[in-house]
């Protein structure tokens, strides 16, 4: 009888209620994240075929020539690394949004110079389905396929 007087039992707010409240309170942030995700998608779609086509055919080979140490080569490496870190940072920010965070981070990873990066790239790009897709992109641009030798 006392339960009837008190009304229905209260339920504790779930984590989803907290997320919905945060999204309502920070609507501008959500729109900026959406815009960044869309811009990232367009940039990746525009840059990925170009980056893949510019890779030398022996890019995945274990032994490669040393990087260029001339001033112009150093400036190009510095610019490429800065762009790569920007892509990695944007990719991390975009992780909550579907799809684009990981793809953006992958493009950033290909641009930066990190220890162990070559081994990771060989593992990812060495998967048959991924390698076939990349070699199809290269063939459309008249480039030879990547080799794993």
Coordinates of N, CA and C in Angstrom, one line a residue:
X1 N 0.8 -1.2 0.0 CA 0.0 0.0 0.0 C 0.9 1.3 0.0
X2 N 2.0 1.3 0.7 CA 2.8 2.4 0.7 C 3.5 2.7 -0.6
X3 N 3.7 1.6 -1.4 CA 4.3 1.7 -2.7 C 3.3 2.5 -3.6
X4 N 2.0 2.2 -3.5 CA 1.0 2.9 -4.3 C 1.0 4.4 -4.0
X5 N 1.2 4.7 -2.7 CA 1.2 6.2 -2.4 C 2.5 6.9 -2.9
X6 N 3.6 6.2 -2.9 CA 4.8 6.8 -3.3 C 5.0 6.9 -4.8
X7 N 4.3 6.2 -5.6 CA 4.4 6.2 -7.1 C 5.4 5.2 -7.5
X8 N 5.7 5.2 -8.8 CA 6.6 4.2 -9.4 C 8.0 4.4 -8.8
X9 N 8.8 3.4 -8.7 CA 10.2 3.5 -8.2 C 11.0 4.3 -9.2
X10 N 11.9 5.1 -8.6 CA 12.8 5.9 -9.5 C 13.9 5.0 -10.0
X11 N 14.3 5.3 -11.3 CA 15.4 4.6 -11.9 C 16.6 5.5 -11.9
X12 N 17.7 4.9 -11.7 CA 19.0 5.6 -11.7 C 19.3 6.0 -13.2
X13 N 19.8 7.2 -13.4 CA 20.2 7.5 -14.8 C 21.3 6.6 -15.3
X14 N 21.2 6.2 -16.6 CA 22.2 5.3 -17.2 C 23.3 6.1 -17.8
X15 N 24.4 5.5 -18.2 CA 25.5 6.2 -18.8 C 25.0 6.8 -20.1
X16 N 24.0 6.2 -20.8 CA 23.5 6.8 -22.0 C 22.8 8.1 -21.8
X17 N 22.1 8.2 -20.6 CA 21.4 9.5 -20.2 C 22.5 10.5 -20.0
X18 N 23.6 10.2 -19.5 CA 24.7 11.1 -19.2 C 25.3 11.6 -20.6
X19 N 25.4 10.7 -21.5 CA 26.0 11.0 -22.8 C 25.0 11.9 -23.6
X20 N 23.7 11.6 -23.5 CA 22.7 12.4 -24.2 C 22.7 13.8 -23.6
X21 N 22.8 13.9 -22.2 CA 22.8 15.2 -21.6 C 24.0 16.0 -22.0
X22 N 25.2 15.4 -22.1 CA 26.4 16.1 -22.6 C 26.3 16.5 -24.0
X23 N 25.7 15.7 -24.9 CA 25.5 16.1 -26.3 C 24.6 17.3 -26.4
X24 N 23.5 17.3 -25.6 CA 22.6 18.4 -25.6 C 23.3 19.7 -25.1
X25 N 24.1 19.6 -24.1 CA 24.8 20.7 -23.5 C 25.9 21.2 -24.4
X26 N 26.5 20.4 -25.3 CA 27.6 20.8 -26.1 C 27.3 20.6 -27.6
X27 N 26.2 21.1 -28.0 CA 25.8 20.9 -29.4 C 26.8 21.5 -30.4
X28 N 27.4 22.6 -30.1 CA 28.4 23.2 -31.0 C 29.6 22.3 -31.2
X29 N 30.0 21.6 -30.2 CA 31.2 20.7 -30.3 C 30.8 19.5 -31.2
X30 N 29.6 19.0 -31.0 CA 29.2 17.9 -31.9 C 29.1 18.3 -33.3
X31 N 28.7 19.5 -33.6 CA 28.6 20.0 -35.0 C 30.1 20.1 -35.6
X32 N 31.0 20.7 -34.7 CA 32.4 20.8 -35.2 C 33.0 19.4 -35.4
X33 N 32.7 18.5 -34.6 CA 33.2 17.1 -34.8 C 32.6 16.5 -36.1
X34 N 31.4 16.8 -36.3 CA 30.8 16.3 -37.6 C 31.4 16.9 -38.8
X35 N 31.7 18.3 -38.7 CA 32.3 19.0 -39.8 C 33.8 18.5 -40.0
X36 N 34.5 18.2 -38.9 CA 35.8 17.7 -39.0 C 35.8 16.3 -39.6
X37 N 34.8 15.5 -39.2 CA 34.7 14.1 -39.8 C 34.5 14.2 -41.3
X38 N 33.6 15.1 -41.7 CA 33.3 15.2 -43.1 C 34.5 15.7 -43.9
X39 N 35.2 16.7 -43.3 CA 36.4 17.3 -44.0 C 37.5 16.2 -44.1
X40 N 37.6 15.4 -43.0 CA 38.6 14.3 -43.0 C 38.2 13.3 -44.1
X41 N 37.0 12.9 -44.2 CA 36.6 12.0 -45.3 C 36.9 12.5 -46.6
X42 N 36.6 13.8 -46.9 CA 36.9 14.3 -48.2 C 38.4 14.4 -48.5
X43 N 39.2 14.8 -47.4 CA 40.6 14.8 -47.6 C 41.2 13.4 -47.8
X44 N 40.8 12.5 -47.1 CA 41.3 11.1 -47.3 C 40.9 10.6 -48.6
X45 N 39.7 10.8 -49.1 CA 39.3 10.3 -50.4 C 40.1 11.0 -51.5
X46 N 40.5 12.3 -51.3 CA 41.3 13.0 -52.3 C 42.7 12.6 -52.2
X47 N 43.3 12.4 -51.0 CA 44.7 12.2 -50.9 C 45.1 10.7 -51.0
X48 N 44.3 9.8 -50.6 CA 44.7 8.4 -50.5 C 45.1 7.8 -51.9
X49 N 44.3 8.0 -52.9 CA 44.8 7.5 -54.2 C 46.1 8.1 -54.7
X50 N 46.3 9.4 -54.4 CA 47.5 10.1 -54.8 C 48.7 9.6 -54.0
X51 N 48.5 9.4 -52.7 CA 49.6 8.9 -51.8 C 50.0 7.5 -52.3
X52 N 49.0 6.6 -52.5 CA 49.2 5.2 -52.9 C 49.9 5.2 -54.2
X53 N 49.6 6.0 -55.2 CA 50.2 6.0 -56.5 C 51.6 6.6 -56.4
X54 N 51.9 7.4 -55.5 CA 53.3 8.0 -55.4 C 54.3 7.1 -54.7
X55 N 53.7 6.0 -54.0 CA 54.7 5.1 -53.3 C 55.5 4.4 -54.3
X56 N 56.8 4.2 -54.1 CA 57.6 3.4 -55.0 C 57.2 2.0 -54.9
X57 N 57.4 1.2 -56.0 CA 57.0 -0.1 -56.0 C 57.6 -1.0 -55.0
X58 N 58.8 -0.6 -54.5 CA 59.5 -1.4 -53.5 C 59.3 -0.8 -52.1
X59 N 58.2 -0.1 -51.9 CA 58.0 0.6 -50.6 C 57.9 -0.4 -49.5
X60 N 57.3 -1.6 -49.7 CA 57.1 -2.6 -48.7 C 58.3 -3.5 -48.5
X61 N 59.4 -3.3 -49.3 CA 60.6 -4.2 -49.2 C 61.3 -3.9 -47.9
X62 N 61.9 -4.9 -47.3 CA 62.5 -4.7 -46.0 C 63.7 -3.7 -46.0
X63 N 64.5 -3.7 -47.1 CA 65.7 -2.9 -47.2 C 65.3 -1.7 -48.2
X64 N 65.5 -0.5 -47.7 CA 65.2 0.7 -48.5 C 66.4 1.6 -48.4
X65 N 66.5 2.5 -49.4 CA 67.5 3.6 -49.3 C 67.3 4.5 -48.2
X66 N 68.4 5.1 -47.7 CA 68.2 6.1 -46.6 C 67.5 7.4 -47.1
X67 N 66.8 8.1 -46.2 CA 66.2 9.3 -46.6 C 67.1 10.4 -47.1
X68 N 66.6 11.3 -47.9 CA 67.4 12.4 -48.4 C 67.8 13.4 -47.2
X69 N 69.1 13.7 -47.1 CA 69.5 14.6 -46.0 C 69.8 16.0 -46.5
X70 N 69.6 16.3 -47.8 CA 69.8 17.7 -48.2 C 68.7 18.6 -47.6
X71 N 69.0 19.9 -47.6 CA 68.1 20.9 -46.9 C 66.7 20.7 -47.5
X72 N 66.5 20.7 -48.8 CA 65.2 20.6 -49.4 C 64.5 19.3 -49.0
X73 N 65.3 18.2 -48.9 CA 64.7 16.9 -48.5 C 64.3 17.0 -47.0
X74 N 65.1 17.6 -46.2 CA 64.8 17.8 -44.8 C 63.5 18.6 -44.6
X75 N 63.4 19.7 -45.4 CA 62.1 20.5 -45.3 C 60.9 19.7 -45.7
X76 N 61.1 18.9 -46.8 CA 60.0 18.1 -47.3 C 59.6 17.0 -46.2
X77 N 60.6 16.4 -45.6 CA 60.3 15.4 -44.5 C 59.6 16.1 -43.3
X78 N 60.1 17.3 -43.0 CA 59.5 18.0 -41.9 C 58.0 18.4 -42.2
X79 N 57.7 18.8 -43.4 CA 56.3 19.1 -43.8 C 55.5 17.9 -43.8
X80 N 56.0 16.8 -44.3 CA 55.3 15.5 -44.4 C 55.0 15.0 -43.0
X81 N 56.0 15.1 -42.1 CA 55.7 14.7 -40.7 C 54.7 15.6 -40.0
X82 N 54.8 16.9 -40.2 CA 53.8 17.8 -39.6 C 52.4 17.4 -40.1
X83 N 52.2 17.2 -41.4 CA 50.9 16.8 -41.9 C 50.5 15.5 -41.4
X84 N 51.4 14.5 -41.2 CA 51.1 13.2 -40.7 C 50.6 13.3 -39.2
X85 N 51.3 14.1 -38.4 CA 50.9 14.3 -37.0 C 49.6 14.9 -36.9
X86 N 49.3 15.9 -37.8 CA 48.0 16.5 -37.9 C 46.9 15.5 -38.2
X87 N 47.1 14.6 -39.2 CA 46.1 13.6 -39.5 C 46.0 12.6 -38.3
X88 N 47.1 12.3 -37.6 CA 46.9 11.4 -36.5 C 46.1 12.0 -35.4
X89 N 46.4 13.3 -35.1 CA 45.6 14.0 -34.0 C 44.2 14.1 -34.4
X90 N 43.9 14.5 -35.6 CA 42.5 14.6 -36.0 C 41.8 13.2 -36.0
X91 N 42.5 12.2 -36.4 CA 42.0 10.8 -36.3 C 41.6 10.4 -34.9
X92 N 42.5 10.8 -33.9 CA 42.2 10.4 -32.5 C 40.9 11.2 -32.1
X93 N 40.8 12.4 -32.5 CA 39.6 13.2 -32.1 C 38.4 12.6 -32.7
X94 N 38.5 12.1 -33.9 CA 37.3 11.6 -34.6 C 37.0 10.1 -34.3
X95 N 37.7 9.5 -33.4 CA 37.4 8.1 -33.0 C 36.0 7.9 -32.6
X96 N 35.3 8.8 -31.8 CA 33.9 8.5 -31.5 C 33.0 8.5 -32.7
X97 N 33.4 9.1 -33.8 CA 32.5 9.1 -34.9 C 32.8 7.9 -35.8
X98 N 31.8 7.4 -36.4 CA 32.0 6.1 -37.2 C 32.9 6.3 -38.4
X99 N 33.8 5.4 -38.5 CA 34.6 5.2 -39.7 C 35.8 6.1 -39.9
X100 N 35.7 7.3 -39.9 CA 36.8 8.2 -40.4 C 38.0 8.3 -39.4
X101 N 37.8 8.1 -38.2 CA 38.9 8.2 -37.3 C 40.1 7.3 -37.6
X102 N 39.8 6.0 -37.8 CA 40.8 5.0 -38.1 C 41.5 5.3 -39.4
X103 N 40.7 5.6 -40.4 CA 41.2 5.8 -41.8 C 42.1 7.1 -41.8
X104 N 41.7 8.1 -41.1 CA 42.5 9.3 -41.0 C 43.8 9.0 -40.3
X105 N 43.7 8.2 -39.2 CA 44.9 7.8 -38.5 C 45.9 7.0 -39.3
X106 N 45.3 6.1 -40.2 CA 46.2 5.3 -41.0 C 46.9 6.2 -42.1
X107 N 46.2 7.2 -42.6 CA 46.9 8.1 -43.6 C 48.0 8.9 -42.8
X108 N 47.7 9.3 -41.6 CA 48.7 10.0 -40.8 C 49.9 9.1 -40.5
X109 N 49.6 7.9 -40.2 CA 50.7 6.9 -39.9 C 51.6 6.8 -41.1
X110 N 51.0 6.7 -42.3 CA 51.9 6.6 -43.5 C 52.8 7.8 -43.7
X111 N 52.4 8.9 -43.2 CA 53.2 10.1 -43.5 C 54.3 10.4 -42.5
X112 N 54.1 9.9 -41.2 CA 55.1 10.2 -40.2 C 56.3 9.2 -40.2
X113 N 57.4 9.7 -39.6 CA 58.6 8.8 -39.5 C 58.6 8.4 -38.0
X114 N 58.3 7.1 -37.7 CA 58.4 6.5 -36.4 C 59.1 5.2 -36.4
X115 N 59.8 4.9 -35.3 CA 60.4 3.6 -35.2 C 59.4 2.5 -35.2
X116 N 59.6 1.4 -36.0 CA 58.7 0.3 -36.1 C 57.5 0.6 -37.1
X117 N 57.5 1.7 -37.7 CA 56.4 2.1 -38.6 C 56.4 1.1 -39.9
X118 N 57.6 0.9 -40.4 CA 57.7 0.0 -41.6 C 57.2 -1.4 -41.3
X119 N 57.5 -1.9 -40.2 CA 57.0 -3.3 -39.9 C 55.5 -3.3 -39.8
X120 N 54.9 -2.3 -39.1 CA 53.5 -2.2 -39.0 C 52.8 -2.0 -40.4
X121 N 53.4 -1.1 -41.2 CA 52.9 -0.9 -42.6 C 52.9 -2.2 -43.4
X122 N 54.0 -3.0 -43.2 CA 54.1 -4.2 -44.0 C 53.1 -5.2 -43.5
X123 N 52.8 -5.2 -42.2 CA 51.7 -6.2 -41.7 C 50.3 -5.8 -42.2
X124 N 50.0 -4.4 -42.2 CA 48.7 -4.0 -42.6 C 48.6 -4.1 -44.2
X125 N 49.6 -3.5 -44.9 CA 49.5 -3.5 -46.3 C 49.8 -4.9 -47.0
X126 N 50.3 -5.8 -46.2 CA 50.6 -7.1 -46.7 C 49.4 -8.1 -46.7
X127 N 48.3 -7.7 -46.1 CA 47.1 -8.5 -46.2 C 46.6 -8.5 -47.6
X128 N 46.3 -9.7 -48.1 CA 45.9 -9.9 -49.5 C 44.8 -8.9 -50.0
X129 N 43.7 -8.8 -49.2 CA 42.6 -7.9 -49.7 C 43.1 -6.5 -49.8
X130 N 43.8 -6.0 -48.8 CA 44.3 -4.6 -48.8 C 45.3 -4.4 -49.9
X131 N 46.2 -5.3 -50.1 CA 47.3 -5.2 -51.1 C 46.6 -5.2 -52.5
X132 N 45.6 -6.0 -52.7 CA 44.9 -6.1 -54.0 C 44.2 -4.7 -54.3
X133 N 43.6 -4.2 -53.3 CA 42.9 -2.9 -53.4 C 43.9 -1.8 -53.8
X134 N 45.0 -1.8 -53.1 CA 46.0 -0.7 -53.3 C 46.6 -0.9 -54.7
X135 N 46.9 -2.1 -55.1 CA 47.5 -2.4 -56.4 C 46.5 -2.0 -57.5
X136 N 45.2 -2.2 -57.3 CA 44.2 -1.7 -58.3 C 44.2 -0.2 -58.4
X137 N 44.3 0.5 -57.2 CA 44.4 2.0 -57.3 C 45.7 2.4 -58.1
X138 N 46.8 1.7 -57.9 CA 48.0 2.0 -58.6 C 47.9 1.7 -60.1
X139 N 47.2 0.6 -60.4 CA 47.0 0.3 -61.8 C 46.2 1.3 -62.6
X140 N 45.2 1.9 -61.9 CA 44.4 2.9 -62.5 C 45.2 4.1 -62.9
X141 N 46.3 4.4 -62.1 CA 47.2 5.5 -62.4 C 48.4 5.1 -63.2
X142 N 48.4 3.9 -63.7 CA 49.5 3.5 -64.5 C 50.8 3.2 -63.8
X143 N 50.7 2.8 -62.5 CA 51.9 2.5 -61.7 C 52.0 1.0 -61.5
X144 N 53.3 0.5 -61.3 CA 53.4 -0.9 -61.1 C 52.9 -1.3 -59.7
X145 N 52.6 -2.6 -59.5 CA 52.1 -3.0 -58.2 C 53.2 -3.0 -57.1
X146 N 52.8 -2.8 -55.8 CA 53.7 -2.9 -54.7 C 54.2 -4.3 -54.6
X147 N 55.4 -4.5 -54.3 CA 56.0 -5.9 -54.0 C 56.4 -6.0 -52.6
X148 N 56.3 -7.2 -52.1 CA 56.6 -7.5 -50.7 C 57.9 -8.2 -50.5
X149 N 58.7 -8.3 -51.6 CA 60.0 -9.0 -51.5 C 61.0 -8.4 -50.5

